[in-house]
Every structure is written in structure tokens, then in C-alpha cells.
CSV table of C-alpha atoms in Angstrom, one decimal:
chain,number,residue,atom,x,y,z
A,1,GLY,CA,0.3,-21.1,-5.8
A,2,ALA,CA,3.0,-18.3,-6.8
A,3,GLY,CA,2.6,-14.6,-4.7
A,4,VAL,CA,3.4,-11.4,-6.8
A,5,SER,CA,7.5,-11.8,-6.7
A,6,GLN,CA,9.9,-8.7,-7.4
A,7,SER,CA,13.8,-8.2,-8.7
A,8,PRO,CA,16.4,-7.3,-7.1
A,9,SER,CA,15.1,-7.3,-3.8
A,10,ASN,CA,17.5,-4.6,-3.2
A,11,LYS,CA,19.5,-2.8,-4.8
A,12,VAL,CA,22.4,-0.1,-4.2
A,13,THR,CA,23.1,2.2,-6.7
A,14,GLU,CA,25.2,5.4,-8.0
A,15,LYS,CA,23.7,8.8,-8.0
A,16,GLY,CA,23.1,9.3,-12.1
A,17,LYS,CA,22.8,6.0,-13.2
A,18,ASP,CA,19.5,4.3,-14.8
A,19,VAL,CA,17.6,1.2,-12.9
A,20,GLU,CA,15.1,-0.8,-13.7
A,21,LEU,CA,13.0,-2.6,-11.5
A,22,ARG,CA,10.7,-5.6,-12.1
A,23,CYS,CA,7.8,-7.8,-10.8
A,24,ASP,CA,6.1,-10.6,-11.6
A,25,PRO,CA,2.7,-10.4,-10.9
A,26,ILE,CA,0.1,-12.9,-10.2
A,27,SER,CA,-0.7,-15.5,-13.2
A,28,GLY,CA,-4.2,-13.8,-14.8
A,29,HIS,CA,-4.1,-10.9,-12.8
A,30,THR,CA,-5.7,-7.8,-15.4
A,31,ALA,CA,-4.4,-4.8,-12.3
A,32,LEU,CA,-1.0,-3.9,-11.9
A,33,TYR,CA,0.4,-1.4,-9.2
A,34,TRP,CA,3.6,0.0,-8.5
A,35,TYR,CA,4.1,2.0,-5.1
A,36,ARG,CA,6.4,3.7,-3.7
A,37,GLN,CA,7.2,4.1,0.5
A,38,SER,CA,9.3,6.0,2.3
A,39,LEU,CA,11.0,4.8,5.6
A,40,GLY,CA,8.3,2.0,7.0
A,41,GLN,CA,5.2,4.6,5.9
A,42,GLY,CA,2.7,4.9,3.1
A,43,LEU,CA,2.2,4.1,0.1
A,44,GLU,CA,3.0,7.0,-2.5
A,45,PHE,CA,0.7,5.5,-5.7
A,46,LEU,CA,2.7,5.6,-8.3
A,47,ILE,CA,1.1,4.2,-11.5
A,48,TYR,CA,-1.6,1.6,-12.6
A,49,PHE,CA,-2.2,-0.2,-15.9
A,50,GLN,CA,-5.2,-2.6,-16.2
A,51,GLY,CA,-5.0,-4.7,-18.8
A,52,ASN,CA,-4.6,-3.2,-22.3
A,53,SER,CA,-6.1,0.3,-21.3
A,54,ALA,CA,-3.5,3.2,-21.4
A,55,PRO,CA,-1.8,3.1,-18.3
A,56,ASP,CA,-2.7,5.4,-15.2
A,57,LYS,CA,0.5,7.5,-15.1
A,58,SER,CA,-0.9,10.1,-12.7
A,59,GLY,CA,1.5,9.6,-9.3
A,60,LEU,CA,4.8,9.3,-11.8
A,61,PRO,CA,7.1,11.7,-9.8
A,62,SER,CA,8.5,13.1,-12.8
A,63,ASP,CA,9.7,12.6,-15.9
A,64,ARG,CA,12.4,10.2,-14.8
A,65,PHE,CA,9.8,7.8,-14.2
A,66,SER,CA,8.5,5.4,-16.4
A,67,ALA,CA,6.6,2.5,-16.4
A,68,GLU,CA,5.9,-0.8,-19.1
A,69,ARG,CA,3.7,-4.1,-18.4
A,70,THR,CA,4.8,-6.7,-21.5
A,71,GLY,CA,2.5,-8.7,-22.7
A,72,GLY,CA,-0.4,-8.4,-19.6
A,73,SER,CA,2.3,-10.1,-16.9
A,74,VAL,CA,5.8,-8.8,-16.0
A,75,SER,CA,6.2,-5.3,-15.3
A,76,THR,CA,9.4,-3.3,-15.6
A,77,LEU,CA,9.8,0.2,-13.4
A,78,THR,CA,12.8,2.0,-14.9
A,79,ILE,CA,14.5,5.4,-12.7
A,80,GLN,CA,17.0,7.3,-15.2
A,81,ARG,CA,19.3,10.2,-13.7
A,82,THR,CA,18.0,8.7,-10.0
A,83,GLN,CA,18.7,11.4,-7.3
A,84,GLN,CA,18.8,10.1,-4.0
A,85,GLU,CA,16.1,11.5,-2.9
A,86,ASP,CA,14.7,8.3,-5.1
A,87,SER,CA,15.8,5.9,-2.5
A,88,ALA,CA,13.1,3.7,-0.6
A,89,VAL,CA,10.7,1.0,-0.9
A,90,TYR,CA,9.8,0.2,-4.1
A,91,LEU,CA,6.7,-2.5,-4.1
A,92,CYS,CA,4.0,-3.8,-6.8
A,93,ALA,CA,0.9,-5.5,-6.2
A,94,SER,CA,-1.4,-6.6,-8.7
A,95,SER,CA,-5.7,-7.7,-9.1
A,96,ALA,CA,-7.8,-10.2,-10.1
A,97,ARG,CA,-9.5,-7.2,-11.1
A,98,GLY,CA,-9.2,-4.0,-12.3
A,99,ASP,CA,-13.3,-2.9,-12.6
A,100,GLY,CA,-13.5,-2.0,-9.1
A,101,PHE,CA,-15.3,-5.2,-8.3
A,102,ASP,CA,-12.3,-6.8,-6.9
A,103,TYR,CA,-10.6,-4.4,-4.4
A,104,GLU,CA,-7.7,-6.0,-3.0
A,105,GLN,CA,-4.2,-6.2,-4.8
A,106,TYR,CA,-1.5,-8.8,-4.1
A,107,PHE,CA,1.8,-6.8,-2.8
A,108,GLY,CA,5.4,-8.5,-3.2
A,109,PRO,CA,8.3,-8.2,-0.9
A,110,GLY,CA,9.3,-4.5,-2.4
A,111,THR,CA,12.8,-3.9,-4.0
A,112,ARG,CA,14.2,-1.7,-1.3
A,113,LEU,CA,16.8,0.5,-3.2
A,114,THR,CA,19.2,3.3,-2.3
A,115,VAL,CA,21.0,5.0,-4.7
A,116,THR,CA,23.8,6.7,-3.3
B,1,THR,CA,-0.8,16.9,2.3
B,2,GLN,CA,-1.9,13.7,3.2
B,3,LEU,CA,-5.2,12.3,1.8
B,4,LEU,CA,-5.6,10.0,4.6
B,5,GLU,CA,-4.0,11.1,8.2
B,6,GLN,CA,-3.5,8.6,10.6
B,7,SER,CA,-3.3,8.2,14.4
B,8,PRO,CA,-1.3,8.0,16.4
B,9,GLN,CA,1.7,6.8,14.4
B,10,PHE,CA,3.3,5.3,16.7
B,11,LEU,CA,2.0,3.2,20.0
B,12,SER,CA,3.8,0.7,22.2
B,13,ILE,CA,1.4,-1.3,24.2
B,14,GLN,CA,2.3,-3.5,26.5
B,15,GLU,CA,0.2,-7.2,25.9
B,16,GLY,CA,-3.5,-7.8,26.7
B,17,GLU,CA,-5.0,-4.1,26.2
B,18,ASN,CA,-7.1,-3.3,23.9
B,19,LEU,CA,-6.4,-0.1,21.1
B,20,THR,CA,-8.0,2.1,18.2
B,21,VAL,CA,-6.3,3.5,15.8
B,22,TYR,CA,-7.8,6.6,13.4
B,23,CYS,CA,-8.0,7.0,9.2
B,24,ASN,CA,-10.2,10.3,9.2
B,25,SER,CA,-9.3,11.9,5.9
B,26,SER,CA,-11.9,15.4,3.8
B,27,SER,CA,-12.9,12.6,1.1
B,28,VAL,CA,-15.5,10.5,0.9
B,29,PHE,CA,-14.7,7.3,-0.6
B,30,SER,CA,-16.3,4.3,-2.0
B,31,SER,CA,-14.3,2.1,-0.6
B,32,LEU,CA,-11.8,1.5,2.3
B,33,GLN,CA,-9.5,-1.1,3.3
B,34,TRP,CA,-7.0,-2.0,6.1
B,35,TYR,CA,-3.3,-3.7,5.4
B,36,ARG,CA,-1.1,-5.3,7.5
B,37,GLN,CA,2.7,-4.8,6.5
B,38,GLU,CA,5.7,-6.9,8.9
B,39,PRO,CA,9.1,-5.3,8.1
B,40,GLY,CA,10.8,-7.3,5.0
B,41,GLU,CA,7.3,-7.8,3.5
B,42,GLY,CA,4.7,-5.8,1.4
B,43,PRO,CA,1.5,-5.3,3.1
B,44,VAL,CA,-1.0,-8.2,3.2
B,45,LEU,CA,-5.1,-6.9,3.8
B,46,LEU,CA,-7.0,-7.9,6.0
B,47,VAL,CA,-10.1,-5.9,5.6
B,48,THR,CA,-12.7,-3.4,3.2
B,49,VAL,CA,-15.3,-2.0,4.1
B,50,VAL,CA,-17.9,-0.3,1.6
B,51,THR,CA,-20.8,1.2,2.9
B,52,GLY,CA,-21.4,4.3,5.4
B,53,GLY,CA,-21.9,2.6,9.0
B,54,GLU,CA,-20.4,-1.1,8.1
B,55,VAL,CA,-18.6,-2.5,10.9
B,56,LYS,CA,-16.5,-6.0,10.0
B,57,LYS,CA,-14.9,-7.8,12.3
B,58,LEU,CA,-12.5,-10.4,11.8
B,59,LYS,CA,-11.3,-12.2,15.7
B,60,ARG,CA,-10.1,-9.5,17.6
B,61,LEU,CA,-10.3,-7.2,15.1
B,62,THR,CA,-13.0,-4.4,14.7
B,63,PHE,CA,-13.6,-2.1,11.3
B,64,GLN,CA,-16.3,0.6,11.5
B,65,PHE,CA,-16.3,3.0,8.5
B,66,GLY,CA,-17.9,6.1,8.7
B,67,ASP,CA,-20.9,6.9,8.4
B,68,ALA,CA,-20.4,9.6,5.4
B,69,ARG,CA,-17.6,7.1,3.9
B,70,LYS,CA,-14.3,9.6,5.4
B,71,ASP,CA,-13.4,7.6,8.5
B,72,SER,CA,-13.0,5.1,9.7
B,73,SER,CA,-11.8,2.9,12.7
B,74,LEU,CA,-9.7,-0.4,13.9
B,75,HIS,CA,-10.0,-1.7,16.5
B,76,ILE,CA,-7.6,-4.6,18.6
B,77,THR,CA,-9.2,-6.0,21.9
B,78,ALA,CA,-6.7,-8.1,23.9
B,79,ALA,CA,-3.2,-7.6,21.7
B,80,GLN,CA,-0.7,-10.4,21.4
B,81,THR,CA,3.1,-9.9,20.1
B,82,GLY,CA,1.4,-11.2,17.0
B,83,ASP,CA,0.0,-7.9,16.2
B,84,THR,CA,2.9,-6.1,15.4
B,85,GLY,CA,3.2,-4.9,13.0
B,86,LEU,CA,2.7,-1.1,10.5
B,87,TYR,CA,-1.2,-0.7,10.1
B,88,LEU,CA,-2.4,1.2,7.2
B,89,CYS,CA,-5.2,2.6,5.8
B,90,ALA,CA,-6.5,2.9,2.7
B,91,GLY,CA,-9.1,4.9,0.4
B,92,GLN,CA,-10.5,4.4,-2.4
B,93,LEU,CA,-12.0,7.7,-4.6
B,94,ASN,CA,-10.8,7.2,-7.6
B,95,PHE,CA,-12.1,4.3,-10.4
B,96,ASN,CA,-9.4,1.9,-9.5
B,97,LYS,CA,-7.0,4.6,-7.6
B,98,PHE,CA,-5.8,4.0,-4.1
B,99,TYR,CA,-4.8,6.3,-1.3
B,100,PHE,CA,-3.2,6.2,1.1
B,101,GLY,CA,-2.3,7.0,5.4
B,102,SER,CA,0.9,6.8,6.6
B,103,GLY,CA,0.3,3.9,9.3
B,104,THR,CA,0.6,3.4,12.4
B,105,LYS,CA,3.5,1.9,13.4
B,106,LEU,CA,1.6,-0.2,16.7
B,107,ASN,CA,4.6,-2.5,18.9
B,108,VAL,CA,3.2,-5.1,21.4
B,109,LYS,CA,5.8,-6.1,24.4
B,110,PRO,CA,4.8,-9.5,26.0
């Protein structure tokens, strides 16, 4: 079966431009997470969607970052006016249940964003 | 300040050696997960521990959750080159938010 997919796999953009990163979760998964990972280090939580509930946006680093999830499936992370410090790998994960009883997150391969 | 501190950051050992990776915090977690990540891929879940003092084994990997649910360890017996990768611990603090450690980069040499 298909896993979590992300596109593009690599994105190079100029400072100040906007970028959109896409995540296709596993079909039927109700919970979706976005994380940021710098230089092969740990993951930084950005945002969490669960079903039709309001997303937990507490990890977004600034108001230049936003995300939406359409129809409870595909999600888009948008970064406006990109800065060099936004360069990182952006990872998306989904899980089957968001009620705390299914802890396994399935990760996509990530989008490597480079801001020049 | 990192909520979860992992040590060591880097580990380079010979095939056949044993190793232990530590994950420590001052916070109490409702669960703790260990992931392994290879270059260019997303992390893959190895195990979830929930109960204080819990020990889980996965072939040559042994995971332990501290009694107070603040720390955890991963022990690998007789490491193999296929164990090479980035090992990440992640603590579940709030309902569905996971806090990741900074990772331990393991290199097992043949």
C-alpha cells in the first residue's frame, strides 16, 4: 500500500519568495503532523491536524508559516517571504487515530528546502 | 533548550560491539518512542514504551523506560553495519504532541 508521500522532494528558492510543500497522508489516517529537521538532527514540531478539529499551530515559528488540510486528506505547508534560516528538511507524518491510542506516526521522505 | 537530551550525539563502533544510547528529560512523558532514520528518508518507528520500568526487546535491540517515565535507553547487542543510522527518541507530553530529541548518529564499521 502507498505510504506518506511528499512533494517536491527538493526545492531551491530565492530569499523572499513563497513556497508550498505538499503532503499526501496514508488514506484513512485522521491525524497529520508537520515537522522541521535541520542537518540530520532532531525534529521540531510545527503543526498538527486531527480530523475536523482546529489544528494545533503552536509549533509554527512565525506568522510566515501556515498550513491547511483540505478534505481531511492532503495538506499544504506554505512559507511566505522565505529566509535562509528556513532551510531544512520538512517532514510530514500521519497516524491512523488521533485519540492517543494509536501512537505510530508514519513519515514521508521529506522535502529538502534550500533558501539562497 | 531541548526538552529531550540524547547522548551521545555521535557513536562510531566496530561491528560486533555493544552500545547504549540515552534519552533524558526532567519532564514526565505518557509514552516514549524510538525511531531510526536513514539518509533521505523519514524516521521509522522501532518501539513505543508506555509503562514506567517497561523493557521491550526487538531482536538485538533492548529498550527501557525509566521508572519515573522521564528517561529511556536503547541498547544494541552485537551491532551490525545495517544498524547504522540516526536514532531518535520522542516523548509524548501532551495529548498528541511529540517532542523529539536531537538524535544519535550511529556508524557501525565492518
